[in-house]
Tab-separated table of C-alpha atoms in Angstrom:
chain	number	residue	atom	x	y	z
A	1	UNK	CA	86.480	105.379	98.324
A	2	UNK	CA	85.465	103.056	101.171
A	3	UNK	CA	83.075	101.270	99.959
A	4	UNK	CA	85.670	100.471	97.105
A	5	UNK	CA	88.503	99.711	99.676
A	6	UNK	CA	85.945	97.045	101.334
A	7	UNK	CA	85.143	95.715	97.993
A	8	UNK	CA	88.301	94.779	96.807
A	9	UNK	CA	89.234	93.185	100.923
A	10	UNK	CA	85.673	90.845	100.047
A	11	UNK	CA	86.773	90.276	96.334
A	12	UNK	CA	89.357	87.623	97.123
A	13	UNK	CA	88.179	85.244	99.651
A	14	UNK	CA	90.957	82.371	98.920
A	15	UNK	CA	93.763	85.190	99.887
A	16	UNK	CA	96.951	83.975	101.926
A	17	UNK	CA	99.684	86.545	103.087
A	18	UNK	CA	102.719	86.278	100.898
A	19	UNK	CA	105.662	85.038	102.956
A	20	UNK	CA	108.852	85.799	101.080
A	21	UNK	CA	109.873	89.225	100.536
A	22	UNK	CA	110.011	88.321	96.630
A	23	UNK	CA	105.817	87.162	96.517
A	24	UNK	CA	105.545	90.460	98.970
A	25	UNK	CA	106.747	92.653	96.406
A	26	UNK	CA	104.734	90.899	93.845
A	27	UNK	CA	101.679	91.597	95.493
A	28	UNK	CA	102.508	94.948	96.399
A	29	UNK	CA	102.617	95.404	92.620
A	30	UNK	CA	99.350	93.179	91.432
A	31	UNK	CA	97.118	94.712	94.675
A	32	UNK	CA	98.769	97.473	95.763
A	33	UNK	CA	100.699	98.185	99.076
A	34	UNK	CA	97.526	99.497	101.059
A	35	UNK	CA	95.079	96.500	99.787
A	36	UNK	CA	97.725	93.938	100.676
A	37	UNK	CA	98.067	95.212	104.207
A	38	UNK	CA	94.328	95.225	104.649
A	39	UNK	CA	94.081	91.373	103.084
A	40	UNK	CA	97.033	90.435	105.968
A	41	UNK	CA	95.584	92.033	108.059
A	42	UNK	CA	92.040	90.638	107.110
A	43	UNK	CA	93.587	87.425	107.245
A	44	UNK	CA	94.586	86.814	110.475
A	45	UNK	CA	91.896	88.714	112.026
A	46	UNK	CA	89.614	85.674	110.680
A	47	UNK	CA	92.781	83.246	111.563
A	48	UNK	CA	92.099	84.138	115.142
A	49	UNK	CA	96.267	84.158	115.656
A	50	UNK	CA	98.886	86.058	114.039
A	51	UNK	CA	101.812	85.460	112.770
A	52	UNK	CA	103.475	88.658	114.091
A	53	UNK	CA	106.960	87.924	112.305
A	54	UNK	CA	105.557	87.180	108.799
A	55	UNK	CA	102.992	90.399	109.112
A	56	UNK	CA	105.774	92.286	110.775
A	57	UNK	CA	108.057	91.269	107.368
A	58	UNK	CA	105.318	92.662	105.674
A	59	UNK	CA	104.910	95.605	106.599
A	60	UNK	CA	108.474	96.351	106.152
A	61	UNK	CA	108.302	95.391	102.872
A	62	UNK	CA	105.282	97.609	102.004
A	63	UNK	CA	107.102	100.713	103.627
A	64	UNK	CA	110.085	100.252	101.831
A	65	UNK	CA	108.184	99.387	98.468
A	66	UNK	CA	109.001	101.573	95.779
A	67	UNK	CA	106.560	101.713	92.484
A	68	UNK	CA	107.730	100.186	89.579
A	69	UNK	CA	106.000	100.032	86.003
A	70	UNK	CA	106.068	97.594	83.376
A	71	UNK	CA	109.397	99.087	81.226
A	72	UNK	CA	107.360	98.607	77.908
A	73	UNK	CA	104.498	100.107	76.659
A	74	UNK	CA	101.362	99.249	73.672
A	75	UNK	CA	103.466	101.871	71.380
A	76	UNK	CA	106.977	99.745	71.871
A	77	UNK	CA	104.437	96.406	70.695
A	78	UNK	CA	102.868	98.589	68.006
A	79	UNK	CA	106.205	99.067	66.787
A	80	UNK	CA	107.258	95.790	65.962
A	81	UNK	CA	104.421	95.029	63.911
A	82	UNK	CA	101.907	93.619	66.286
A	83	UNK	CA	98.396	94.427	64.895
A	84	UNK	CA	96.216	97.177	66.974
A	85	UNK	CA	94.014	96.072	69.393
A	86	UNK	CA	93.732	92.814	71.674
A	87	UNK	CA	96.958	91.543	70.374
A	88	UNK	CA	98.840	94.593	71.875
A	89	UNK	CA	97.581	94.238	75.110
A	90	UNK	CA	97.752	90.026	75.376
A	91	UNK	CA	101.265	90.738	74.386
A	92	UNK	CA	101.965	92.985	76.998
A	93	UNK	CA	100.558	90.975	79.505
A	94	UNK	CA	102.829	88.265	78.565
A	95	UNK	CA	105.786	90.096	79.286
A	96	UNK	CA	104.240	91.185	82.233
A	97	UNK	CA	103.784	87.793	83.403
A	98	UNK	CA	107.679	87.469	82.525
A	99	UNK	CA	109.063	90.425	84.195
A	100	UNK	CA	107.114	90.280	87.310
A	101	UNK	CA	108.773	86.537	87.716
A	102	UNK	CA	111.974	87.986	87.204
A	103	UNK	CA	110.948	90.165	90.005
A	104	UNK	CA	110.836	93.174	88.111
A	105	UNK	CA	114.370	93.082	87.535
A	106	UNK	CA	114.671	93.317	83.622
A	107	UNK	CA	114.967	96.709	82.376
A	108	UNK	CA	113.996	98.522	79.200
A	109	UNK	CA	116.585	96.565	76.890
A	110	UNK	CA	115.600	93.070	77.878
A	111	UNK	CA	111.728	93.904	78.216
A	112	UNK	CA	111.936	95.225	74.723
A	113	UNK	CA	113.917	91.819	74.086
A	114	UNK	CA	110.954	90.160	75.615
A	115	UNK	CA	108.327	92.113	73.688
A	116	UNK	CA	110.575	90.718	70.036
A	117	UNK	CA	110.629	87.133	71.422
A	118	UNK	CA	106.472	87.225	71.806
A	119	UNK	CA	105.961	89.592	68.793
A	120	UNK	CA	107.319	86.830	66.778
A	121	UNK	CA	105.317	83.721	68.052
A	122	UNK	CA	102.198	86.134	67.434
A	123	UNK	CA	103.431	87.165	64.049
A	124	UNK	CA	101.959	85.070	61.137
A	125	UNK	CA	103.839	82.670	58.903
């Protein structure tokens, strides 16, 4: 478990802290609250000088951080039509992509909305 915890703090050399609570939460979702702490933290350990009020915002917003999940699933793409396999999963990553810029906002309803809207450009004809 280590070894994978240093692994993914080496994997992304280019990281930079997010500094607004709404890039915070997004990377609390794409790395997980525990990784992102250990990238800040990692960070401005190299950095030499920290930014104690953006790693202080931080770490408030990883404590108060909540778990969300992507409100649609392969079966909701599978049922509009949308051909097993890669197709499911490219169009769930698409409104992914989409809800996580709405900063997970959207709920079932307009995900599913979402899922039509990109169902339809994939569908042929």
């Amino acid at each position: 478990k280590d070894r994978d915890r240093l692994e993914a703090l080496r994997a992304d050399e280019t990281f930079a802290p997010p500094l607004d609570d709404r890039a915070i939460r997004r990377d609390c979702y794409r790395l997980g609250p525990e990784l992102l702490i250990d990238r800040a933290l990692l960070y401005w350990a190299k950095a030499g000088a920290p930014d104690n009020a953006a790693l202080q915002r931080i770490l408030d917003a990883v404590e108060a951080w909540e778990p969300v999940s992507l409100p649609g699933k392969g079966d909701d793409v599978l049922a509009l039509g949308v051909p097993t396999g890669e197709a499911v999963g490219s169009a769930l990553k698409q409104v992914e992509e989409w809800w996580i810029g709405e900063d997970f906002r959207p709920g079932r309803d307009r995900a599913l909305e979402k899922l039509r809207e990109v169902a339809s450009v994939r569908a042929p004809g």
